[in-house]
Short mmCIF file of C-alpha atoms and ligand atoms in Angstrom, two decimals:
data_model
loop_
_atom_site.label_atom_id
_atom_site.label_comp_id
_atom_site.label_asym_id
_atom_site.label_seq_id
_atom_site.Cartn_x
_atom_site.Cartn_y
_atom_site.Cartn_z
CA MET A 1 0.16 0.14 0.11
CA ARG A 2 1.16 3.63 -1.18
CA HIS A 3 1.74 6.31 1.56
CA PHE A 4 2.57 9.70 0.54
CA LEU A 5 4.42 10.81 3.84
CA THR A 6 7.73 12.32 2.04
CA THR A 7 8.61 13.16 -1.66
CA GLU A 8 11.74 10.80 -1.26
CA ASP A 9 9.62 7.60 -1.69
CA TRP A 10 8.04 8.88 -4.98
CA GLY A 11 10.42 9.27 -8.36
CA GLN A 12 10.35 12.30 -10.28
CA ASP A 13 8.16 10.57 -13.09
CA GLU A 14 5.25 9.63 -10.39
CA LEU A 15 5.70 13.00 -9.22
CA GLN A 16 5.48 14.60 -12.52
CA ALA A 17 2.17 12.43 -13.31
CA VAL A 18 0.61 14.01 -10.23
CA LEU A 19 1.40 17.56 -11.36
CA ASP A 20 0.28 16.74 -14.90
CA ARG A 21 -3.24 15.50 -13.47
CA ALA A 22 -3.17 18.29 -11.09
CA ARG A 23 -2.73 20.99 -13.89
CA ALA A 24 -5.58 18.74 -15.69
CA LEU A 25 -7.93 19.10 -12.50
CA LYS A 26 -6.99 23.17 -12.31
CA ALA A 27 -8.33 23.01 -16.06
CA GLY A 28 -11.66 21.80 -15.20
CA ALA A 29 -11.47 18.01 -15.55
CA SER A 30 -13.98 16.43 -12.79
CA SER A 31 -13.06 13.31 -11.09
CA SER A 32 -15.32 10.89 -8.39
CA ALA A 33 -12.28 9.37 -7.49
CA LEU A 34 -13.28 9.20 -3.68
CA GLU A 35 -17.02 8.41 -4.48
CA GLY A 36 -18.29 6.65 -1.31
CA LYS A 37 -15.01 7.08 0.29
CA SER A 38 -14.25 9.41 3.58
CA VAL A 39 -10.86 10.43 4.49
CA ALA A 40 -9.88 11.63 7.84
CA LEU A 41 -8.02 14.89 8.56
CA VAL A 42 -6.05 14.92 11.67
CA PHE A 43 -4.56 18.22 12.98
CA PHE A 44 -2.24 18.46 15.64
CA ASN A 45 -1.54 21.96 14.51
CA PRO A 46 -3.30 24.94 13.15
CA SER A 47 -3.97 25.70 9.31
CA LEU A 48 -5.93 27.75 7.00
CA ARG A 49 -4.79 26.45 3.50
CA THR A 50 -4.40 23.09 4.37
CA ARG A 51 -7.44 22.25 6.01
CA THR A 52 -9.31 24.50 3.61
CA SER A 53 -8.09 23.04 0.38
CA PHE A 54 -8.20 19.11 1.52
CA GLU A 55 -12.03 19.44 2.90
CA ILE A 56 -12.78 21.09 -0.50
CA GLY A 57 -11.07 18.94 -2.57
CA ILE A 58 -12.26 15.92 -0.93
CA ALA A 59 -15.69 16.95 -1.47
CA GLN A 60 -14.58 17.67 -4.97
CA LEU A 61 -13.95 14.17 -5.68
CA GLY A 62 -17.19 12.85 -4.30
CA GLY A 63 -15.92 12.27 -1.22
CA ARG A 64 -16.45 13.24 2.79
CA GLY A 65 -13.80 14.80 4.71
CA ILE A 66 -13.63 14.41 8.89
CA VAL A 67 -11.54 16.83 10.26
CA LEU A 68 -10.30 15.86 13.97
CA ASP A 69 -8.72 18.18 15.99
CA ALA A 70 -6.17 16.67 18.23
CA ARG A 71 -5.58 19.66 20.08
CA SER A 72 -9.25 19.89 21.53
CA GLY A 73 -11.63 17.36 20.05
CA THR A 74 -9.55 14.13 20.27
CA TRP A 75 -7.83 12.31 23.18
CA PRO A 76 -4.05 13.09 24.00
CA MET A 77 -1.96 10.49 21.98
CA GLU A 78 0.78 8.43 22.65
CA PHE A 79 3.14 7.52 20.10
CA GLU A 80 6.33 5.68 21.71
CA PRO A 81 6.32 1.79 21.18
CA GLY A 82 6.21 0.22 24.78
CA ALA A 83 5.54 3.63 26.63
CA VAL A 84 3.98 3.37 30.15
CA MET A 85 1.28 5.44 29.47
CA ASP A 86 0.78 6.86 33.15
CA GLY A 87 0.81 10.59 31.58
CA ASP A 88 -1.25 12.78 29.99
CA ALA A 89 -1.82 10.54 27.07
CA GLU A 90 -4.98 8.64 27.08
CA GLU A 91 -4.79 6.94 23.36
CA HIS A 92 -1.81 5.14 21.73
CA VAL A 93 -1.56 5.49 18.04
CA ILE A 94 -1.74 1.91 17.44
CA GLU A 95 -5.26 1.89 18.58
CA ALA A 96 -6.18 5.04 17.11
CA ALA A 97 -4.60 4.17 13.43
CA ARG A 98 -6.53 0.86 13.31
CA VAL A 99 -9.75 2.13 14.63
CA LEU A 100 -9.70 5.20 12.15
CA SER A 101 -8.85 2.60 9.51
CA ARG A 102 -11.97 0.77 9.99
CA TYR A 103 -14.13 4.10 9.35
CA VAL A 104 -12.14 5.62 6.79
CA ASP A 105 -10.26 5.14 3.45
CA MET A 106 -7.32 7.28 3.98
CA ILE A 107 -5.79 9.54 6.57
CA ALA A 108 -4.22 12.76 6.46
CA ILE A 109 -2.17 14.12 9.14
CA ARG A 110 -0.36 17.71 10.28
CA CYS A 111 1.79 17.06 13.33
CA PHE A 112 4.85 19.81 13.68
CA PRO A 113 7.66 18.63 15.76
CA LYS A 114 7.80 19.70 19.09
CA PHE A 115 10.86 21.62 19.35
CA GLU A 116 12.50 19.77 22.16
CA ASN A 117 14.60 17.38 20.77
CA TRP A 118 15.75 16.76 17.05
CA GLU A 119 17.36 13.73 17.52
CA ALA A 120 13.92 12.11 18.53
CA GLU A 121 11.71 14.36 16.42
CA ARG A 122 13.48 13.85 12.92
CA GLU A 123 12.56 10.12 13.09
CA ASP A 124 8.96 11.75 12.36
CA PRO A 125 7.48 9.69 15.34
CA LEU A 126 3.61 10.33 14.95
CA ILE A 127 3.26 9.87 11.22
CA THR A 128 5.57 7.03 11.50
CA ALA A 129 3.53 4.98 13.79
CA PHE A 130 0.18 5.76 12.20
CA SER A 131 1.89 4.60 8.77
CA ARG A 132 2.88 1.14 10.71
CA HIS A 133 -0.41 0.77 12.51
CA ALA A 134 -2.85 1.97 9.78
CA SER A 135 -4.35 -0.36 7.18
CA VAL A 136 -5.11 2.30 4.74
CA PRO A 137 -2.73 5.08 3.13
CA ILE A 138 -1.67 7.80 5.04
CA VAL A 139 -0.92 11.38 3.66
CA ASN A 140 1.60 13.98 4.97
CA MET A 141 -0.39 17.37 5.70
CA GLU A 142 3.13 18.72 7.18
CA THR A 143 5.56 17.22 9.91
CA ILE A 144 9.26 17.28 9.19
CA VAL A 145 8.59 17.99 5.53
CA HIS A 146 5.67 19.46 3.97
CA PRO A 147 5.18 17.28 0.25
CA CYS A 148 2.00 19.05 -0.75
CA GLN A 149 3.60 22.17 -0.45
CA GLU A 150 6.32 20.87 -2.49
CA LEU A 151 3.98 19.88 -4.98
CA ALA A 152 2.06 23.14 -5.27
CA MET A 153 4.94 24.92 -5.63
CA MET A 154 6.57 22.68 -8.37
CA MET A 155 3.62 23.34 -10.29
CA ALA A 156 3.59 26.73 -9.75
CA LEU A 157 7.20 26.75 -11.23
CA GLN A 158 6.08 24.91 -14.06
CA GLU A 159 3.28 27.37 -14.82
CA LYS A 160 5.49 29.96 -14.96
CA LEU A 161 8.79 28.72 -16.38
CA GLY A 162 8.01 25.76 -18.42
CA ASP A 163 10.61 23.35 -17.93
CA VAL A 164 12.57 24.26 -15.14
CA LYS A 165 15.55 21.81 -15.36
CA ASP A 166 18.90 23.60 -15.55
CA LYS A 167 17.19 26.76 -13.96
CA THR A 168 18.47 28.57 -10.75
CA PHE A 169 16.69 27.85 -7.24
CA LEU A 170 17.39 29.99 -4.58
CA LEU A 171 16.18 29.30 -0.95
CA THR A 172 16.65 32.22 1.11
CA TRP A 173 16.36 32.06 5.18
CA VAL A 174 14.24 35.21 6.03
CA PRO A 175 13.79 36.90 9.38
CA HIS A 176 11.02 35.99 11.85
CA PRO A 177 10.63 36.66 15.06
CA ARG A 178 11.00 33.19 16.78
CA PRO A 179 12.52 29.93 15.15
CA LEU A 180 10.06 27.98 12.99
CA ASN A 181 9.78 24.42 11.56
CA THR A 182 12.02 23.53 9.07
CA ALA A 183 9.60 21.38 7.06
CA VAL A 184 9.08 23.48 4.73
CA ALA A 185 12.63 24.47 3.81
CA ASN A 186 13.71 20.73 3.93
CA SER A 187 10.94 20.11 1.43
CA ALA A 188 11.85 23.15 -0.87
CA ILE A 189 15.73 21.71 -1.69
CA LEU A 190 14.27 18.18 -1.99
CA MET A 191 11.54 18.87 -4.85
CA ALA A 192 13.77 21.47 -6.36
CA SER A 193 17.09 19.25 -6.60
CA LYS A 194 14.52 16.50 -7.90
CA PHE A 195 13.54 18.24 -10.85
CA GLY A 196 16.70 19.24 -11.74
CA LEU A 197 17.27 22.74 -10.51
CA ASN A 198 20.44 24.27 -9.42
CA VAL A 199 19.83 25.06 -6.14
CA ARG A 200 21.28 27.39 -3.76
CA MET A 201 20.61 27.99 -0.13
CA LEU A 202 21.16 31.65 1.51
CA VAL A 203 21.53 31.36 5.35
CA PRO A 204 22.82 33.95 8.04
CA ASP A 205 25.03 31.66 9.05
CA GLU A 206 26.34 28.04 8.56
CA VAL A 207 24.29 26.85 11.88
CA TYR A 208 21.14 27.25 9.53
CA ARG A 209 22.29 24.34 7.72
CA LEU A 210 18.93 21.77 7.35
CA ASP A 211 19.68 18.35 8.79
CA GLU A 212 22.21 16.05 6.89
CA ARG A 213 19.24 13.86 5.49
CA TYR A 214 17.80 16.51 3.24
CA MET A 215 21.03 18.36 2.39
CA SER A 216 22.30 15.13 1.30
CA ALA A 217 19.48 14.28 -0.57
CA ALA A 218 19.33 17.83 -2.41
CA ALA A 219 23.25 17.44 -2.85
CA GLU A 220 22.64 13.77 -4.54
CA ASN A 221 19.58 14.89 -6.37
CA CYS A 222 21.47 18.03 -7.99
CA ALA A 223 25.20 15.76 -8.72
CA ALA A 224 22.17 13.26 -10.63
CA HIS A 225 20.91 15.87 -12.52
CA GLY A 226 24.33 17.42 -13.47
CA ALA A 227 23.17 20.33 -11.62
CA SER A 228 25.10 22.55 -8.52
CA PHE A 229 23.84 22.64 -4.65
CA ASP A 230 25.67 25.27 -2.69
CA LEU A 231 24.94 26.81 0.53
CA THR A 232 26.00 30.41 1.20
CA THR A 233 25.98 33.49 3.60
CA ASP A 234 26.65 35.75 0.55
CA VAL A 235 23.53 37.84 -0.38
CA GLU A 236 24.63 39.19 -3.94
CA ALA A 237 26.26 35.74 -5.01
CA ALA A 238 22.97 34.07 -3.79
CA TYR A 239 20.61 36.52 -5.67
CA ARG A 240 22.57 36.88 -8.48
CA GLY A 241 21.05 35.33 -11.70
CA ALA A 242 18.62 33.26 -9.87
CA ASP A 243 15.27 32.48 -11.77
CA MET A 244 13.02 31.84 -8.28
CA VAL A 245 13.65 32.79 -4.85
CA TYR A 246 11.67 31.01 -2.23
CA ALA A 247 11.48 32.57 1.00
CA LYS A 248 11.46 30.69 4.25
CA SER A 249 12.18 31.24 8.00
CA TRP A 250 13.34 28.47 10.19
CA GLY A 251 15.04 27.30 13.37
CA ALA A 252 18.84 26.59 13.43
CA LEU A 253 19.42 22.98 14.41
CA PRO A 254 22.44 23.03 16.73
CA PHE A 255 19.84 25.13 19.37
CA TYR A 256 16.80 23.00 19.10
CA GLY A 257 15.30 23.11 22.58
CA GLN A 258 17.56 25.70 23.67
CA TRP A 259 16.48 28.77 21.38
CA ASP A 260 18.28 31.41 23.66
CA GLY A 261 21.53 30.59 21.90
CA GLU A 262 20.14 31.07 18.78
CA ALA A 263 19.71 34.65 19.04
CA PRO A 264 22.84 35.98 17.81
CA TYR A 265 22.65 34.02 14.46
CA ARG A 266 19.68 35.46 13.90
CA ALA A 267 20.19 38.71 14.29
CA LYS A 268 22.90 38.32 11.44
CA GLY A 269 19.95 37.57 9.12
CA SER A 270 18.31 41.00 10.21
CA GLY A 271 18.85 42.21 6.31
CA PHE A 272 17.79 39.02 4.78
CA MET A 273 13.94 40.28 3.86
CA VAL A 274 13.17 39.91 0.34
CA ASP A 275 12.99 43.53 -1.46
CA GLU A 276 13.04 45.22 -4.31
CA ALA A 277 16.78 45.51 -4.67
CA LYS A 278 17.66 42.39 -3.85
CA MET A 279 15.11 40.84 -6.55
CA SER A 280 17.06 43.38 -8.77
CA MET A 281 19.84 40.99 -8.91
CA THR A 282 18.10 38.02 -10.22
CA ASN A 283 17.45 36.83 -13.67
CA ASN A 284 14.08 38.51 -13.35
CA ALA A 285 13.31 35.76 -11.03
CA VAL A 286 9.76 34.83 -9.48
CA VAL A 287 9.35 34.55 -5.87
CA SER A 288 7.20 32.60 -3.67
CA HIS A 289 6.28 31.50 0.26
CA CYS A 290 4.39 28.35 1.46
CA LEU A 291 2.00 31.02 3.85
CA PRO A 292 1.22 32.55 6.29
CA MET A 293 3.69 35.25 5.64
CA ARG A 294 4.80 38.03 7.86
CA ARG A 295 4.68 41.04 5.33
CA ASN A 296 7.78 43.49 5.59
CA VAL A 297 9.25 41.05 7.60
CA LYS A 298 10.03 38.13 5.21
CA ILE A 299 8.83 40.04 2.07
CA ALA A 300 8.42 43.53 1.63
CA ASP A 301 5.09 44.51 0.52
CA ASN A 302 6.27 45.85 -2.72
CA VAL A 303 7.54 42.74 -4.32
CA VAL A 304 4.37 40.78 -2.52
CA ASP A 305 2.37 42.81 -4.87
CA SER A 306 4.47 42.75 -7.93
CA PRO A 307 3.64 40.19 -10.61
CA ALA A 308 6.58 38.10 -9.47
CA PHE A 309 4.87 36.62 -6.63
CA LEU A 310 3.52 32.85 -6.78
CA GLY A 311 2.39 32.50 -3.43
CA ILE A 312 -1.30 32.66 -4.07
CA GLU A 313 -1.20 30.73 -7.34
CA GLU A 314 0.93 27.84 -5.18
CA ALA A 315 -1.91 28.12 -2.38
CA GLU A 316 -4.24 27.76 -5.38
CA ASN A 317 -2.35 24.31 -6.38
CA ARG A 318 -2.49 22.92 -3.33
CA LEU A 319 -6.59 22.19 -3.84
CA HIS A 320 -5.55 20.57 -7.43
CA VAL A 321 -1.94 18.57 -6.50
CA GLN A 322 -3.75 17.19 -3.43
CA LYS A 323 -6.79 15.99 -5.40
CA ALA A 324 -4.35 14.71 -7.89
CA MET A 325 -2.40 12.73 -5.02
CA LEU A 326 -5.32 11.30 -3.43
CA GLU A 327 -6.58 10.18 -7.01
CA ALA A 328 -3.86 7.97 -7.17
CA LEU A 329 -3.44 6.92 -3.82
CA ALA A 330 -6.99 5.97 -4.25
CA ARG A 331 -6.30 3.89 -7.42
CA ASP A 332 -3.33 2.40 -6.05
CA SER A 333 -5.32 1.10 -2.63
CA GLU A 334 -8.50 -0.25 -5.25
CA THR A 335 -5.28 -2.57 -6.78
CA ILE A 336 -4.15 -4.34 -3.83
N1 LIG B 401 1.16 26.32 3.70
C1 LIG B 401 0.27 25.70 4.48
O1 LIG B 401 0.23 24.70 5.16
O2 LIG B 401 -0.61 26.71 5.10
P1 LIG B 401 -1.58 25.99 6.45
O3 LIG B 401 -0.62 26.17 7.67
O4 LIG B 401 -2.29 27.45 6.83
O5 LIG B 401 -2.26 25.30 6.30
#
């Protein structure tokens, strides 16, 4: 049975097929792929785009989405194997996954890391446990990666640039008042590298390197395409000639769980907001962000409000790529 936990498990051709189908759905193709089926949407964290686009998309495919708000509407959940459950958790994911599998045909999960212990959280324990114990496909709605966002980003990029191979993709760290999840940054370099773009990462300091798992995967993907993969702290070198600028803020992993120590490094990036001066160094680049986004902190108003900004298109594309992926998973599970 196929899950959609990370794009690392899916080949470029398979992902391109999903993107092609998403374009057809966006152009008006109809589908009843989820007729008579239900999907549980389990949220451990807030959402605007993900919840709305999944609920609407499932309905458009003829199915039913059941939202479970795990912060208030379900039992606190344990996911450690062998845990002695004498704390807050009332339910183990083993039972939750098995029971939901009796009711619904797929389970989608949003569960951000707790920002306490990266060595444990880098194993993505909750969604991994769900995928082990459920008997239906599991979809990642953002954990330590955000694969649905990756697809939406690539769809927007292909719509704008056509063939993206050999174009230059810049992932720039941007300011934010507090450390954020690395999921979208991990995903951005996975996807851009898988599709053969030259990938540059701009960070205020080397401490903002992403987990080596994603740095290595992206470097290997780039090498397989004959593309380059670079990390730099030099703003001008990063922006010069870029075809796409992707803005994201994230916390530095060496300070995970002890964030006070990160403050001096975060301050080094105080001038990293995407603005017109930086964009003028690019190859007339497009710019995007996964949203939500703090205006005039991450990206300046006059860039967000310019034709170069793809963030709204990318957000719309969440609907189409998720429908295409749910279709693919439904098709796969019917052939078992
Ligand atoms: N980009 C994204 O996942 O948006 P939400 O957090 O609003 O779902």
